[in-house]
Coordinates of N, CA and C in Angstrom, one line a residue:
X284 N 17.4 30.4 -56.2 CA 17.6 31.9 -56.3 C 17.4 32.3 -57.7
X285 N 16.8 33.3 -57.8 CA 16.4 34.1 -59.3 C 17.5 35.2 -59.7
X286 N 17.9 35.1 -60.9 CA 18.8 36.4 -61.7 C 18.3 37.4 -60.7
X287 N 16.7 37.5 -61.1 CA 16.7 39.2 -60.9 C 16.8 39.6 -59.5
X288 N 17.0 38.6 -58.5 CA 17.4 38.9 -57.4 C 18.9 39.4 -57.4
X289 N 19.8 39.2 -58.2 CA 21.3 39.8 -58.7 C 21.6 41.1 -59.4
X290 N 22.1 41.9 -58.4 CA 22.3 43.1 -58.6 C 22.6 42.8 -60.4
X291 N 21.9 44.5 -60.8 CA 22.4 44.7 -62.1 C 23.8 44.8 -62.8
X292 N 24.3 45.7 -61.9 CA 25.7 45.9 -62.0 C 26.4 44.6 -62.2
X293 N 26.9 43.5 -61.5 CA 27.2 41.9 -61.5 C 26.8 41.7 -62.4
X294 N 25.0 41.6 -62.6 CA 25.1 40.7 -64.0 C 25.5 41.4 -65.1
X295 N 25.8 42.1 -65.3 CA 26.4 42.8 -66.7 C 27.8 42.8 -66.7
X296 N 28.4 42.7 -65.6 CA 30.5 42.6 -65.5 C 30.5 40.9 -65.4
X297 N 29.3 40.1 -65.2 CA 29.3 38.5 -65.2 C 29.0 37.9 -66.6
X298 N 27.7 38.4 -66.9 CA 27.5 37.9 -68.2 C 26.2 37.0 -67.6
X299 N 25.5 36.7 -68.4 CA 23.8 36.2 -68.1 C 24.6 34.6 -67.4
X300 N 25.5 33.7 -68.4 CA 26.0 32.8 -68.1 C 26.4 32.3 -66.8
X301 N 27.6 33.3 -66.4 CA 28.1 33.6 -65.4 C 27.6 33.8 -63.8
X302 N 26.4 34.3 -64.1 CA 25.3 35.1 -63.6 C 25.0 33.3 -63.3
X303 N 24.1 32.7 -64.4 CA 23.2 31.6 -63.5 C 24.1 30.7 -62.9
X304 N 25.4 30.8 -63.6 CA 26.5 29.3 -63.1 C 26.9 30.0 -61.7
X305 N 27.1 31.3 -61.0 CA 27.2 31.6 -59.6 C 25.6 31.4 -59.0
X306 N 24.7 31.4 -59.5 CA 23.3 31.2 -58.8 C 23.1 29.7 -58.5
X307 N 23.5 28.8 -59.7 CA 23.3 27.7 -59.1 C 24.6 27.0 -58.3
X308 N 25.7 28.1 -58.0 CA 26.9 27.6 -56.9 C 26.3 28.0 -55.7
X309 N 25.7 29.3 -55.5 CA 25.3 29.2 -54.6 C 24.0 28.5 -53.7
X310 N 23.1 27.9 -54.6 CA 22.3 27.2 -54.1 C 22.6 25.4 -54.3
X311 N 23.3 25.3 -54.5 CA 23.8 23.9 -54.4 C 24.6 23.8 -53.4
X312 N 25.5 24.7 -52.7 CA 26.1 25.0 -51.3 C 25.0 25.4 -50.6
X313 N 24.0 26.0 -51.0 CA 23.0 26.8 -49.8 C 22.1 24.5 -49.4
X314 N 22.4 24.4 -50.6 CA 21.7 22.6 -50.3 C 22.8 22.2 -49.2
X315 N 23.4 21.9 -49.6 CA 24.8 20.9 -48.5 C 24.8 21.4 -47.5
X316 N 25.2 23.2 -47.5 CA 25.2 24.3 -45.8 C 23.8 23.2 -45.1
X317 N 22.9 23.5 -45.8 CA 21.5 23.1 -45.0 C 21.4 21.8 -44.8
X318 N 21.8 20.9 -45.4 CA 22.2 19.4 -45.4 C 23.0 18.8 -43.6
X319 N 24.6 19.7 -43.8 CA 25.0 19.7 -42.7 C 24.5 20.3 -41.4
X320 N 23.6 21.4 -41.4 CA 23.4 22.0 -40.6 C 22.1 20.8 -40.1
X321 N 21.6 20.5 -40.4 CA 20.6 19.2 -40.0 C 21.0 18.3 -39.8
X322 N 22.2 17.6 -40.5 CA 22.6 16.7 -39.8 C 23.4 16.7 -38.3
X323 N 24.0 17.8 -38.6 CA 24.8 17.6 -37.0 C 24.1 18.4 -36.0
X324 N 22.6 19.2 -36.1 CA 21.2 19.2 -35.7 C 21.0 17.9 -34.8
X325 N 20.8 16.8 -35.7 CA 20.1 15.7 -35.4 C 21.2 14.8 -34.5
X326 N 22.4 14.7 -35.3 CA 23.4 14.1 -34.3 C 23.6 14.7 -32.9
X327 N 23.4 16.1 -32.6 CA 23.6 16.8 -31.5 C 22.2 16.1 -30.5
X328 N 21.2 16.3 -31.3 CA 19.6 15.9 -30.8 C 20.2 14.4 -29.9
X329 N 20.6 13.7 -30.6 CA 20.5 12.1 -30.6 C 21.5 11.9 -29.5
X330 N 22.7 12.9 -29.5 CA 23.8 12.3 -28.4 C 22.8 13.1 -27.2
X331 N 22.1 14.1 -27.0 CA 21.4 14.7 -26.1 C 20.2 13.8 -25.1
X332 N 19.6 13.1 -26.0 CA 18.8 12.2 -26.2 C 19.1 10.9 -25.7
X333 N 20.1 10.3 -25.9 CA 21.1 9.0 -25.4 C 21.1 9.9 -23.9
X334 N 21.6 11.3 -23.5 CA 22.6 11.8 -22.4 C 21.3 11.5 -21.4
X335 N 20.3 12.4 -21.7 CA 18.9 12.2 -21.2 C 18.2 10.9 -20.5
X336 N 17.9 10.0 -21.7 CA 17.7 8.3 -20.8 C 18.5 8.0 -20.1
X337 N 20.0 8.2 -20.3 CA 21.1 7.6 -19.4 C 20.6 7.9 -18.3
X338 N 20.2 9.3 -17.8 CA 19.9 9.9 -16.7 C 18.4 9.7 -16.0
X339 N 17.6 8.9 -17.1 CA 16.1 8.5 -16.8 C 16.4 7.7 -16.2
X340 N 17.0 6.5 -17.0 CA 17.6 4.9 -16.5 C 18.5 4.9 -14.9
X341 N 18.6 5.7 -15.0 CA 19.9 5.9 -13.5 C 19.2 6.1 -12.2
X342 N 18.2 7.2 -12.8 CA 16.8 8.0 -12.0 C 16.0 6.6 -11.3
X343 N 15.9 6.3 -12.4 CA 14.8 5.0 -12.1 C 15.8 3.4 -11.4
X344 N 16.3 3.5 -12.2 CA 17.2 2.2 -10.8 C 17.2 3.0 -9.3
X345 N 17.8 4.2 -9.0 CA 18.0 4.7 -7.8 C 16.2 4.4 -7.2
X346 N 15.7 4.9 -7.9 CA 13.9 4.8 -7.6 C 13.8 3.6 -7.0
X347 N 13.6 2.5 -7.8 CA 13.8 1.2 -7.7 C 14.4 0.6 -6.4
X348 N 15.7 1.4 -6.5 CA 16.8 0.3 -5.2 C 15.5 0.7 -4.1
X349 N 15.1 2.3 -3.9 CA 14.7 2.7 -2.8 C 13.6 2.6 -2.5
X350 N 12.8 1.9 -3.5 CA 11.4 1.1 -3.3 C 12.1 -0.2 -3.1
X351 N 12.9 -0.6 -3.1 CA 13.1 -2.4 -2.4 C 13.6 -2.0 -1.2
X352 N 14.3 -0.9 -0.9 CA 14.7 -0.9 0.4 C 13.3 -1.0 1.1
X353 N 12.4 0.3 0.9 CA 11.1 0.3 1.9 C 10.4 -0.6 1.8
X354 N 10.2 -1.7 0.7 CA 9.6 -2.9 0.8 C 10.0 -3.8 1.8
X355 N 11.2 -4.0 1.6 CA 12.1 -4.9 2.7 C 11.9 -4.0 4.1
X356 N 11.7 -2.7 4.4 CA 11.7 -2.0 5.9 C 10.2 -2.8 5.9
X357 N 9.0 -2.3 5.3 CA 7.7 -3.1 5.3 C 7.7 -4.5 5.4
X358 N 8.6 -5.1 5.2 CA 8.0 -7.0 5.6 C 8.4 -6.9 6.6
X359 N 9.6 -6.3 7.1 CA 10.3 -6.4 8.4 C 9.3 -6.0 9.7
X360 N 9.3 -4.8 9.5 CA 8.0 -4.3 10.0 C 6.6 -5.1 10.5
X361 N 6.6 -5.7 9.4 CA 5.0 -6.4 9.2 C 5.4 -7.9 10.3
X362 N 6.8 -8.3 9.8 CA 7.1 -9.8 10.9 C 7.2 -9.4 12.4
X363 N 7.6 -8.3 12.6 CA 7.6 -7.9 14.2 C 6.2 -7.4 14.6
X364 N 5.3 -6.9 13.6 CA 4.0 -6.9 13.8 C 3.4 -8.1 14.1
X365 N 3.6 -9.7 13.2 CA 3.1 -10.6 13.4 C 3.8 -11.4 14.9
X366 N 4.9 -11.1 15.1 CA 5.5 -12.0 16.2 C 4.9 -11.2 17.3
X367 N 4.4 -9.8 17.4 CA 4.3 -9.1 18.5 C 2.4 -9.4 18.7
X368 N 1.7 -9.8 17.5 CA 0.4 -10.3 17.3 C 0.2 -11.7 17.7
X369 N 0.9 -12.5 17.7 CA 1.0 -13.6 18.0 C 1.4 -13.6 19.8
X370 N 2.2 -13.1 20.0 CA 2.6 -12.8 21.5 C 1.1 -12.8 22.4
X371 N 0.7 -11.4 21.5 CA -0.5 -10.8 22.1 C -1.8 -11.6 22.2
X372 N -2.0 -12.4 21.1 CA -2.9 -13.8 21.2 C -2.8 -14.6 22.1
X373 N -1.5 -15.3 22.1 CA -1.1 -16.0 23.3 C -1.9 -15.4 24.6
X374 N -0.8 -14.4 24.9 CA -1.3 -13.6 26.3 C -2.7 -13.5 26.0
X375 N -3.6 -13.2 25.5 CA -4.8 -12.9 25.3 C -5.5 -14.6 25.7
X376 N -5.0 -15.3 25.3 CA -5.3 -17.4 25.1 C -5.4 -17.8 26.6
X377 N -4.3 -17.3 27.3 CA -3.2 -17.3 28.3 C -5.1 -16.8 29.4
X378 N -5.2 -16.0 29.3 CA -5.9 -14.8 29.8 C -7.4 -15.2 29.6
X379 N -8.3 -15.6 28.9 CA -9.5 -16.5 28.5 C -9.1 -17.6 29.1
X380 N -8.5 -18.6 29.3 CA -8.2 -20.1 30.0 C -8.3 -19.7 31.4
X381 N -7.7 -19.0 32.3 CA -8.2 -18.2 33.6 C -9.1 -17.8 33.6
X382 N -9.6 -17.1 32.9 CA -10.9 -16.6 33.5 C -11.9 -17.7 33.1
X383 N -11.8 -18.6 32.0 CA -12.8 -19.6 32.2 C -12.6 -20.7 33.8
X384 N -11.2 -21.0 33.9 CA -11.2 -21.6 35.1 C -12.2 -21.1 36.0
X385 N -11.6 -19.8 36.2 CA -12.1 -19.1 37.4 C -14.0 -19.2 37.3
X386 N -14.6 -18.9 36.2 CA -16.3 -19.3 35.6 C -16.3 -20.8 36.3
X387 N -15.6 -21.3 36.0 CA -16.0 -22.7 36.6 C -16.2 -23.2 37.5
X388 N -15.0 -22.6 38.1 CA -14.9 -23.1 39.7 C -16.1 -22.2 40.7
X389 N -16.6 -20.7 39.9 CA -17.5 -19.9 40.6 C -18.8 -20.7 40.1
X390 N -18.9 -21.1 38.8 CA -20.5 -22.1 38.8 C -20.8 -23.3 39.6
X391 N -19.5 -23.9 39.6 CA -19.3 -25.0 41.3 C -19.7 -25.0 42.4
X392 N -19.6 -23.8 42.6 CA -20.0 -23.0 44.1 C -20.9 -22.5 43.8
X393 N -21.7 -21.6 42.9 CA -22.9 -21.7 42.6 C -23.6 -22.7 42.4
X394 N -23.4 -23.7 41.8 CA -24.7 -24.9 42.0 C -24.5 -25.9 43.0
X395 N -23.4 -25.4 44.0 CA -23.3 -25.6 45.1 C -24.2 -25.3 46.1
X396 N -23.5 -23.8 46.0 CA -25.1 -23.1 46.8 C -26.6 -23.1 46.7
X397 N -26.4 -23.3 45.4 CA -28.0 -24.0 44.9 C -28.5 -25.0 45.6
X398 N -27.9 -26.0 45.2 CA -28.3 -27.2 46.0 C -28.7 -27.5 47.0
X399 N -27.7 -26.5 48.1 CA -27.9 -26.4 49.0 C -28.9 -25.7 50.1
X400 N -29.3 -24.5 49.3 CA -30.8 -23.9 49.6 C -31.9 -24.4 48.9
X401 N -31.9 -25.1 48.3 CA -33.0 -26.3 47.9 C -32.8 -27.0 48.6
X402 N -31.8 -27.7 49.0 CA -32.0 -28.9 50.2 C -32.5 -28.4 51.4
X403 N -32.2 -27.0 52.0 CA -32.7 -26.5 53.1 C -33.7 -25.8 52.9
X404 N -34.5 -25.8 52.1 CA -36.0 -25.1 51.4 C -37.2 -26.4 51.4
X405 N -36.5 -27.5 50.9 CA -37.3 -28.6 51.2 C -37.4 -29.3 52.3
X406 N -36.3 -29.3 53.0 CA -36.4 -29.6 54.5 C -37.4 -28.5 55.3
X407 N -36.9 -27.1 54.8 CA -37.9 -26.4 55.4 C -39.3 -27.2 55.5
X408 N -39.9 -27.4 54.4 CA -41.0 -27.3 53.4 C -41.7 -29.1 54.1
X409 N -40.8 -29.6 54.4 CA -41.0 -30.7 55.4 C -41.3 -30.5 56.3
X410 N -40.8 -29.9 57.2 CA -41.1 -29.7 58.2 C -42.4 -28.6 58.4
X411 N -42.7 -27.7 57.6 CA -43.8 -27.0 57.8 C -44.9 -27.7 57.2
X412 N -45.1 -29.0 56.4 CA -45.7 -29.7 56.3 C -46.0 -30.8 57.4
X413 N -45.3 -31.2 57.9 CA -45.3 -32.0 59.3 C -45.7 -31.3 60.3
X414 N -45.2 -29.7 60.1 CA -46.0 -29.0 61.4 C -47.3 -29.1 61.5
X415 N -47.9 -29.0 59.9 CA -49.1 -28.1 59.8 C -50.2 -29.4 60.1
X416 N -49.6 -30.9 59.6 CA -50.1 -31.4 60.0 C -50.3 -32.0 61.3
X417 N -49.7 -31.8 62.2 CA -49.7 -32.2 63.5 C -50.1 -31.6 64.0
X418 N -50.7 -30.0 63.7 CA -51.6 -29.1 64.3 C -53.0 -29.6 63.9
X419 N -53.3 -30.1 62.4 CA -54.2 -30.3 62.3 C -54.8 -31.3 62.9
X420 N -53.9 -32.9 63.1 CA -53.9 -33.9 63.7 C -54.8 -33.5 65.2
X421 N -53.8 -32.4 66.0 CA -54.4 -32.0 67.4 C -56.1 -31.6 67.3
X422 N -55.7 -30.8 66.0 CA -56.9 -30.2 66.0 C -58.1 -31.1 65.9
X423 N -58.1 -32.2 65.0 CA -58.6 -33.1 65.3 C -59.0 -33.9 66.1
X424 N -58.2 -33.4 67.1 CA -58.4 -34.9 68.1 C -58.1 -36.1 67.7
X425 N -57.6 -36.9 69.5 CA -57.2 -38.2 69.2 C -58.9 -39.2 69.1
X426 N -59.6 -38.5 69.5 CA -60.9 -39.2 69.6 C -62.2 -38.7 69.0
X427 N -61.7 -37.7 68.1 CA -63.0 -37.4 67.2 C -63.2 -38.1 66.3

């Protein structure tokens, strides 16, 4: 702070002396005022600060518990998926083994029936050969 910012009046009932030794009391208090006012500024900041993460940290565990809870509902989940997937394989296993039976026992009887209209196709096939020859034979004659 400067004299000439000090009323005239003061400095003339102070004295020039007077005058600077109240200027520099008051800025050597205007230091400390400002000193303290920053520091308990910053201690205010800091306990605010501490109060803050406490409440991040709390935030975030609670987060946390409730992401392990739904992880643990998800494996759970996922094992009744696999026991109910595995069921369903089975049954499905279960379900292919019958119907292959059943393919089998129907190609059985299919190359059953095969067999069997070949065998009666060539017997045909005999006999219309033995016919055809015995017509021809006639036709021939016994004495030509």
């Amino acid at each position: 702070m400067e004299s000439s910012n000090v009323p005239v009046a003061l400095q003339e009932r102070l004295g020039a002396e007077a005058t600077a030794g109240l200027l520099r009391l008051f800025e050597v208090e205007r230091t400390e005022w400002t000193q303290d006012v920053i520091s308990r500024s910053v201690e205010r900041f800091e306990q605010r600060l501490v109060g803050e993460l406490a409440g991040v940290r709390t935030e975030m565990a609670r987060g946390e518990a409730r992401l392990r809870e739904e992880i643990a509902s998800v494996r759970v989940e996922m094992a009744r998926g696999e026991a109910r997937l595995h069921g369903e394989i089975g049954h499905t296993g279960a379900m292919l083994r019958e119907e292959m039976a059943l393919m089998r026992q129907e190609m059985a009887t299919s190359r059953f029936e095969l067999l069997k209209w070949s065998f009666l196709f060539c017997v045909g096939q005999v006999i219309a050969v033995v016919g055809l020859v015995g017509v021809m034979l006639r036709a021939i004659g016994p004495g030509r």
